[in-house]
mmCIF file of C-alpha atoms in Angstrom:
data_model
loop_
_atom_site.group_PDB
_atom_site.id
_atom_site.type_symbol
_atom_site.label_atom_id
_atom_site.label_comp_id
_atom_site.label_asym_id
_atom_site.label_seq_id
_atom_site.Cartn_x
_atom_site.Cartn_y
_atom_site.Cartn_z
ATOM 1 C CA UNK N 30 -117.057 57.577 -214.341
ATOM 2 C CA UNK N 31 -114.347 57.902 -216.610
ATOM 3 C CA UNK N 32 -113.559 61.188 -218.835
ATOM 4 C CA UNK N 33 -114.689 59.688 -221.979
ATOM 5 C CA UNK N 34 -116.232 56.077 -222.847
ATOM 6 C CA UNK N 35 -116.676 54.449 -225.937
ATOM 7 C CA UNK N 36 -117.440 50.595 -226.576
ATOM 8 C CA UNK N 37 -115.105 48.726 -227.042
ATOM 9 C CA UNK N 38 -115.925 46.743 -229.624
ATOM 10 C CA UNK N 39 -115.586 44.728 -231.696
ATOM 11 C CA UNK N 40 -118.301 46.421 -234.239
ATOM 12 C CA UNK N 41 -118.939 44.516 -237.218
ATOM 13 C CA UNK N 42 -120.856 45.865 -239.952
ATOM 14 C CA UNK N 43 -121.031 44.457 -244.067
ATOM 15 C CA UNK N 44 -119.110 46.164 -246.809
ATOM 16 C CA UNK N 45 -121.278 49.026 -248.022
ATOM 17 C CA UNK N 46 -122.725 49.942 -245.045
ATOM 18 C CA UNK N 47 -123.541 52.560 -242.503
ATOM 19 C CA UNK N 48 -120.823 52.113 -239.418
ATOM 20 C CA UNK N 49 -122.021 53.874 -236.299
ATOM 21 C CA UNK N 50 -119.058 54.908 -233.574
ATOM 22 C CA UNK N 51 -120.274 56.365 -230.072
ATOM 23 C CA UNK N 52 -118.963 58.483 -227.527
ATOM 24 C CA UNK N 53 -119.671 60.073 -224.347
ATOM 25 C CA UNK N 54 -117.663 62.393 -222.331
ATOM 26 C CA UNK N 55 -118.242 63.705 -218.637
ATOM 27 C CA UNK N 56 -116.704 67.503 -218.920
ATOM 28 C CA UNK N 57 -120.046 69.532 -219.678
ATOM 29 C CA UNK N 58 -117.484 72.619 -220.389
ATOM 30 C CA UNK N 59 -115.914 70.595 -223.022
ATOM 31 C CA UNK N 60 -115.546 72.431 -226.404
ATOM 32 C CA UNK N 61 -113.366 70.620 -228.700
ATOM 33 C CA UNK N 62 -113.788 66.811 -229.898
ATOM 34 C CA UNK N 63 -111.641 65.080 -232.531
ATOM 35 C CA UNK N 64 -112.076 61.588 -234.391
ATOM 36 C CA UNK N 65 -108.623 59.816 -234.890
ATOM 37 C CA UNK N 66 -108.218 56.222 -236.693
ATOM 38 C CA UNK N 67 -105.445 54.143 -235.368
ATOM 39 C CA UNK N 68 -104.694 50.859 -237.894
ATOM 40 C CA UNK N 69 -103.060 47.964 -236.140
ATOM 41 C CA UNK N 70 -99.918 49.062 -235.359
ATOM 42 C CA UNK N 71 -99.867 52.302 -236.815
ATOM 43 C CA UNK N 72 -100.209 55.681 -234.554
ATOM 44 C CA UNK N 73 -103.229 57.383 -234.698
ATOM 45 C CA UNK N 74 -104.622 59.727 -237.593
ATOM 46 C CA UNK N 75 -106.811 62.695 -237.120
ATOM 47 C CA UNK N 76 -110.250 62.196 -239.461
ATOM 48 C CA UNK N 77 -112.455 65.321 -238.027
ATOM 49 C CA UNK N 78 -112.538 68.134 -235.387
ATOM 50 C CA UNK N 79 -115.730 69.194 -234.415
ATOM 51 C CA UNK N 80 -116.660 71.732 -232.448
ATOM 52 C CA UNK N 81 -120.666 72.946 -232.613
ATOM 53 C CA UNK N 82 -123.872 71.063 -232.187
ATOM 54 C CA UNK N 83 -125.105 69.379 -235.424
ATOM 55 C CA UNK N 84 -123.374 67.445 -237.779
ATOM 56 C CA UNK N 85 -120.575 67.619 -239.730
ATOM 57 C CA UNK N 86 -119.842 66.029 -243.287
ATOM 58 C CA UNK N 87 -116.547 65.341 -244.610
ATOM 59 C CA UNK N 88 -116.767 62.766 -247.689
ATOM 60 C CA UNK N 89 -117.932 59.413 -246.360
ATOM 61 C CA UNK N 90 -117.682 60.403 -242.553
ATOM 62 C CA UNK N 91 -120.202 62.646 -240.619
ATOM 63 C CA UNK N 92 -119.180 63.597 -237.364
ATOM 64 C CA UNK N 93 -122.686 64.743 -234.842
ATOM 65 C CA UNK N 94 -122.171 66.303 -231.448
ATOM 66 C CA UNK N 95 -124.673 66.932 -229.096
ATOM 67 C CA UNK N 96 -122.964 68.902 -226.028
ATOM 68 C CA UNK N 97 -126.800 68.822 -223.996
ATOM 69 C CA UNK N 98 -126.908 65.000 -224.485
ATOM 70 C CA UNK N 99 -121.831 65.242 -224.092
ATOM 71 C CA UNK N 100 -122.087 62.518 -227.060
ATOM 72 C CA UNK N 101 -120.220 62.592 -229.807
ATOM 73 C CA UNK N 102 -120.659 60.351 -232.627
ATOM 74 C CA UNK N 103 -119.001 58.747 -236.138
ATOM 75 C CA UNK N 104 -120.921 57.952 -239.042
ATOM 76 C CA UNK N 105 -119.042 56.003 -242.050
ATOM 77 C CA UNK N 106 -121.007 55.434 -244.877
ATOM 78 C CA UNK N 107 -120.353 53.116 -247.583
ATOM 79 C CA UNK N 108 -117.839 51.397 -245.125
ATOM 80 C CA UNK N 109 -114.652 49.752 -246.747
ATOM 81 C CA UNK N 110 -112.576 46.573 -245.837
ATOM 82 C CA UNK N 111 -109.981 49.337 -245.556
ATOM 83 C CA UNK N 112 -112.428 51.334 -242.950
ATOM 84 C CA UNK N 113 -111.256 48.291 -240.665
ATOM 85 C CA UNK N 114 -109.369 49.677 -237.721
ATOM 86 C CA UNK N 115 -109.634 51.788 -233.589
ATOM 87 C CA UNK N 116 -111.560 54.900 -233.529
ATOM 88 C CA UNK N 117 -110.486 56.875 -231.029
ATOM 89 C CA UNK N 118 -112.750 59.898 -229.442
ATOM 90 C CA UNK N 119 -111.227 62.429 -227.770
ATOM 91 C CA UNK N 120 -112.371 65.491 -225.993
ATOM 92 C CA UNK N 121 -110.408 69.169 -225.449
ATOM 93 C CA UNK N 122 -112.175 69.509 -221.175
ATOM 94 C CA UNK N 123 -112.686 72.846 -219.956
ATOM 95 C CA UNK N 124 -109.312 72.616 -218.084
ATOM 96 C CA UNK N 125 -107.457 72.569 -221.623
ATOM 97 C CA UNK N 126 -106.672 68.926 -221.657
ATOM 98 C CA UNK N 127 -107.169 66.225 -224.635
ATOM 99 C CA UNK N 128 -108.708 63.055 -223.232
ATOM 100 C CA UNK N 129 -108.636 60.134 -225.941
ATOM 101 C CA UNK N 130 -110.979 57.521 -225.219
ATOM 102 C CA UNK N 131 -110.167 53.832 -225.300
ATOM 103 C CA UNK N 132 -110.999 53.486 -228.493
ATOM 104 C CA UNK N 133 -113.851 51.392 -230.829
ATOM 105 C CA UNK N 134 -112.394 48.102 -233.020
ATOM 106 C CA UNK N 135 -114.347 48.211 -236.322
ATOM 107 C CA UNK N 136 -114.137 45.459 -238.689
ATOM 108 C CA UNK N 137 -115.967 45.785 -242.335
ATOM 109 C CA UNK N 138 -116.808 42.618 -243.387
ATOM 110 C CA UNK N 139 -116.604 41.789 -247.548
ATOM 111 C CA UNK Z 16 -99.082 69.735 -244.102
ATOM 112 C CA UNK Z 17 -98.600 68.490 -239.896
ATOM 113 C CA UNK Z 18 -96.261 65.991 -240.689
ATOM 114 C CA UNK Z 19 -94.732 64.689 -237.403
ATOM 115 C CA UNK Z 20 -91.748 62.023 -237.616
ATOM 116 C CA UNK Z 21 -90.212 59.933 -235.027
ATOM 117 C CA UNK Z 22 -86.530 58.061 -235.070
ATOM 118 C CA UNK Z 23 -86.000 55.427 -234.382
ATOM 119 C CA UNK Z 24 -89.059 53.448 -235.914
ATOM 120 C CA UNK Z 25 -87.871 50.521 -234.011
ATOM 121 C CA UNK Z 26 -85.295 49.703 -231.410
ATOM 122 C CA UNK Z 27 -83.988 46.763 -229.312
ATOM 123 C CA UNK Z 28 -81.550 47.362 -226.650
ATOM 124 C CA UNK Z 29 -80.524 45.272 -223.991
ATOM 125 C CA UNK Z 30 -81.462 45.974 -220.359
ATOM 126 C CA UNK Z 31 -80.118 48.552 -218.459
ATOM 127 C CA UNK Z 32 -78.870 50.754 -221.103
ATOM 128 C CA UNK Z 33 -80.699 54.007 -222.535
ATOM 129 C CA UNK Z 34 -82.614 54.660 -225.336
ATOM 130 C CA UNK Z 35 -83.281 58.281 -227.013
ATOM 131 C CA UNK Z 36 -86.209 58.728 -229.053
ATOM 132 C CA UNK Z 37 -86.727 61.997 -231.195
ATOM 133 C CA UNK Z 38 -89.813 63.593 -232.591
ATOM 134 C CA UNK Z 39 -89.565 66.186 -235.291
ATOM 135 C CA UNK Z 40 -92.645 68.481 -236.756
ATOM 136 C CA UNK Z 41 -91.337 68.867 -240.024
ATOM 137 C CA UNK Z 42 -93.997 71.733 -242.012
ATOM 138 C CA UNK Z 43 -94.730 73.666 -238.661
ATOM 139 C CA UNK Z 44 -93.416 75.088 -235.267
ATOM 140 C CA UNK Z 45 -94.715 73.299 -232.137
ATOM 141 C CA UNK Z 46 -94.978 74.928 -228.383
ATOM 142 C CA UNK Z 47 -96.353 72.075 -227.328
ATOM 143 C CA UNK Z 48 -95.550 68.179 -227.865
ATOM 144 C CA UNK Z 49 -96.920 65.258 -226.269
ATOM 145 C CA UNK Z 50 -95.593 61.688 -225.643
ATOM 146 C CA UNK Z 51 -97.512 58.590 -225.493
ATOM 147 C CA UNK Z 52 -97.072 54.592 -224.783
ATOM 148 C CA UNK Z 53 -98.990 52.080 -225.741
ATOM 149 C CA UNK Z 54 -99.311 48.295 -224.898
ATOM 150 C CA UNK Z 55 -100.466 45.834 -227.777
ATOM 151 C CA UNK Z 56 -104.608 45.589 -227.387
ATOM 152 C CA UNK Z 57 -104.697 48.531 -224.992
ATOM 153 C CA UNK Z 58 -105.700 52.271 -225.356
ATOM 154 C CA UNK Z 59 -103.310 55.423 -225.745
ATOM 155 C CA UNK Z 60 -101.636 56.366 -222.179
ATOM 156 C CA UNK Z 61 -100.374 60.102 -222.009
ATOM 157 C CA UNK Z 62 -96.864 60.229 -220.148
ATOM 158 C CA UNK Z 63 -96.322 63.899 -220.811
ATOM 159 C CA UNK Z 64 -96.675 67.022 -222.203
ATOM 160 C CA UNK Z 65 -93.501 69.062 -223.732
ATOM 161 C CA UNK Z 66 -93.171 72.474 -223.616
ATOM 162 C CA UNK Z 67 -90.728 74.657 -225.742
ATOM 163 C CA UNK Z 68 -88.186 76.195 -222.992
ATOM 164 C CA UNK Z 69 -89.493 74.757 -219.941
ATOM 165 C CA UNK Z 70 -89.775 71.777 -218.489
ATOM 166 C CA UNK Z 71 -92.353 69.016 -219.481
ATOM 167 C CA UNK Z 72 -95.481 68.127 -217.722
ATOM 168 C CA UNK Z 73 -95.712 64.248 -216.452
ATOM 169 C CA UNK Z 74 -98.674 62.256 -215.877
ATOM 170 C CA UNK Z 75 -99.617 60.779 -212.491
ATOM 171 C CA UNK Z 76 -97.356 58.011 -212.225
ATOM 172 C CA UNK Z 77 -95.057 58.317 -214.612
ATOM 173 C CA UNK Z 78 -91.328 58.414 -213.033
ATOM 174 C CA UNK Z 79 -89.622 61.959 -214.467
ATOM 175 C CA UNK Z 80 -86.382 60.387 -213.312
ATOM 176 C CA UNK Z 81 -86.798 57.291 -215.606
ATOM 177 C CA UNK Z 82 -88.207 58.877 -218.760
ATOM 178 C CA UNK Z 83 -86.147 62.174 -219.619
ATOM 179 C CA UNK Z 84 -88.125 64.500 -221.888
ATOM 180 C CA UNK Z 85 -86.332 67.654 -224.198
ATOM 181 C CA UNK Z 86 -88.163 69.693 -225.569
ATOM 182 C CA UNK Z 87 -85.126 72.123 -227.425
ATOM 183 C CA UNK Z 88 -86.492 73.596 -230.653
ATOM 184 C CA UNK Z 89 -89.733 74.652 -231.520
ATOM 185 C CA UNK Z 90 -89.108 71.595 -233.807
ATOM 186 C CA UNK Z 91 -88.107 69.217 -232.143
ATOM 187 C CA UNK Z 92 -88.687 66.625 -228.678
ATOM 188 C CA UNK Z 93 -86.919 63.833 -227.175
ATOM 189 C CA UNK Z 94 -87.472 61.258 -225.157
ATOM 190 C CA UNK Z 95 -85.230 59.214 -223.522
ATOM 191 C CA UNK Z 96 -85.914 55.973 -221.450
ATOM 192 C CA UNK Z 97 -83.259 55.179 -218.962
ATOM 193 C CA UNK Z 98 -81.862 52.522 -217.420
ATOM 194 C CA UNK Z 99 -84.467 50.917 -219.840
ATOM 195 C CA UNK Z 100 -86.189 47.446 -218.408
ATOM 196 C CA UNK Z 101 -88.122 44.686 -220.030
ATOM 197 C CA UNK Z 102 -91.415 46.326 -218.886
ATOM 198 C CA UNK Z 103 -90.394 49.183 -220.992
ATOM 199 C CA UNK Z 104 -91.056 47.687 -223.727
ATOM 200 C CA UNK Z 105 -93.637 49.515 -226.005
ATOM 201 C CA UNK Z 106 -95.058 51.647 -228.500
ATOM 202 C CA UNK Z 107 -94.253 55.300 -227.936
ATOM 203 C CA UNK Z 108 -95.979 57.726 -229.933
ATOM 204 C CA UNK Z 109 -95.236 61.266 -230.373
ATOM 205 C CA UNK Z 110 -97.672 64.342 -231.302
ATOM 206 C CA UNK Z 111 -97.586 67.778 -231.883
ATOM 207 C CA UNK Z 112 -99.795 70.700 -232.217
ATOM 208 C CA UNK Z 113 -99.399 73.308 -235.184
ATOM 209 C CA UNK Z 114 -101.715 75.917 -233.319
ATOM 210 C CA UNK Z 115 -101.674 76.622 -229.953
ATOM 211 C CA UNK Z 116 -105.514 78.183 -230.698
ATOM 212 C CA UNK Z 117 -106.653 74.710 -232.112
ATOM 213 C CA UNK Z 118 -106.372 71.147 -230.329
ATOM 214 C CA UNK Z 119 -105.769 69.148 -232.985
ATOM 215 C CA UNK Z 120 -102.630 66.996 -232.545
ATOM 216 C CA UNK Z 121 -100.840 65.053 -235.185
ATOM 217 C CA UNK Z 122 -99.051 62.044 -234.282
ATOM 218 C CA UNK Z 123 -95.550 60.546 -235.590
ATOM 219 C CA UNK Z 124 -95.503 57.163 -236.785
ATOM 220 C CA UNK Z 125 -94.403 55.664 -233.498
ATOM 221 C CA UNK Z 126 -91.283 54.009 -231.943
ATOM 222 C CA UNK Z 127 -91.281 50.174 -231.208
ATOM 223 C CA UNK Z 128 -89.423 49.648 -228.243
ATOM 224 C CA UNK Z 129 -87.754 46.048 -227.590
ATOM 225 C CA UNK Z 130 -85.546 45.971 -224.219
ATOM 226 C CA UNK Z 131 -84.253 42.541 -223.983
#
């Protein structure tokens, strides 16, 4: 099993939108997950940190954690053309290590 | 603030020579700097992590020999690929944490590496 999964991809969803990104870690002692968009070609950017159960709101992205169920999820609302790019999860494990995940491919269709 | 930067954006060299990539926090100190590759289509691959004074922390696999890591300043990391082969070719990626309490890294922009 690895660390921490996501799908792949590609996700497809219609300008306007509610985009849904998944993610499931193994660690139960994790504590600290992140959200980071990567644009083709472009190094990753950090969107949230979340670090307690519930949700978290930051403009048009909601972050939700459930550490019972280890998933972490995305929400993008109203989802842009410009929304179009990798998600990448990653998870702080109890033995003080960031594991990214492999990443989702979202594409936001006009 | 967390602004990371990375120089050279791109390189080509030929094979068998070196190549030194730096990575520079710019608005904050780091302890701790990491250093990526990554292959068109494929996920982020940790080589290692870079410590401030000591020596840097390699990932299963990765040769220490081939891929020297600096870490001099609280400021600034390099990495330098030796003896640099076709297969070296990549996308490195640096990233740096402003708190040792917090986890979040911030990433440079990324080197593109060409070895011909």
């Amino acid at each position: 099993q690895k660390e921490v999964e996501q799908n792949s991809g590609p996700l497809s969803v219609p300008e306007g939108a509610i985009a849904s990104l998944n993610c499931t870690y193994s660690d139960r002692g994790s504590q600290s997950f992140f959200w980071y968009r990567q644009y083709s070609g472009k190094s990753p950017e950090l969107i949230m940190s979340i670090y307690s159960n519930g949700d978290k709101e930051d403009g048009r992205f909601t972050a939700q954690l459930n550490k019972a169920s280890q998933y972490v999820s995305l929400l993008i609302r109203d989802s842009q053309p410009s929304d179009s790019a990798t998600y990448l999860c990653a998870v702080k494990t109890s033995y003080d290590k960031v594991i990214f995940g492999p990443g989702t491919s979202l594409s936001v269709i006009p | 603030g967390a602004v990371v930067s990375q120089h050279p954006s791109w390189v080509i060299c030929k094979s068998g020579t070196s190549v030194k990539i730096e990575c520079r926090s710019l608005d904050f100190q780091a302890t701790t700097m990491f250093w990526y590759r990554q292959f068109p289509k494929q996920s982020l691959m940790l080589m290692a992590t870079s410590n401030e004074g000591s020596k840097a922390t390699y990932e299963q696999g990765v040769e220490k020999d081939k891929f020297l890591i600096n870490h001099a300043s609280l400021t600034l990391s390099t990495l330098t690929v030796t003896s640099a082969h076709p297969e070296d070719s990549s996308f490195y990626i640096c990233s740096a944490r402003p708190s040792e309490a917090s986890y979040e890294q911030y990433f440079g922009p990324g080197t593109r590496l060409t070895v011909t």
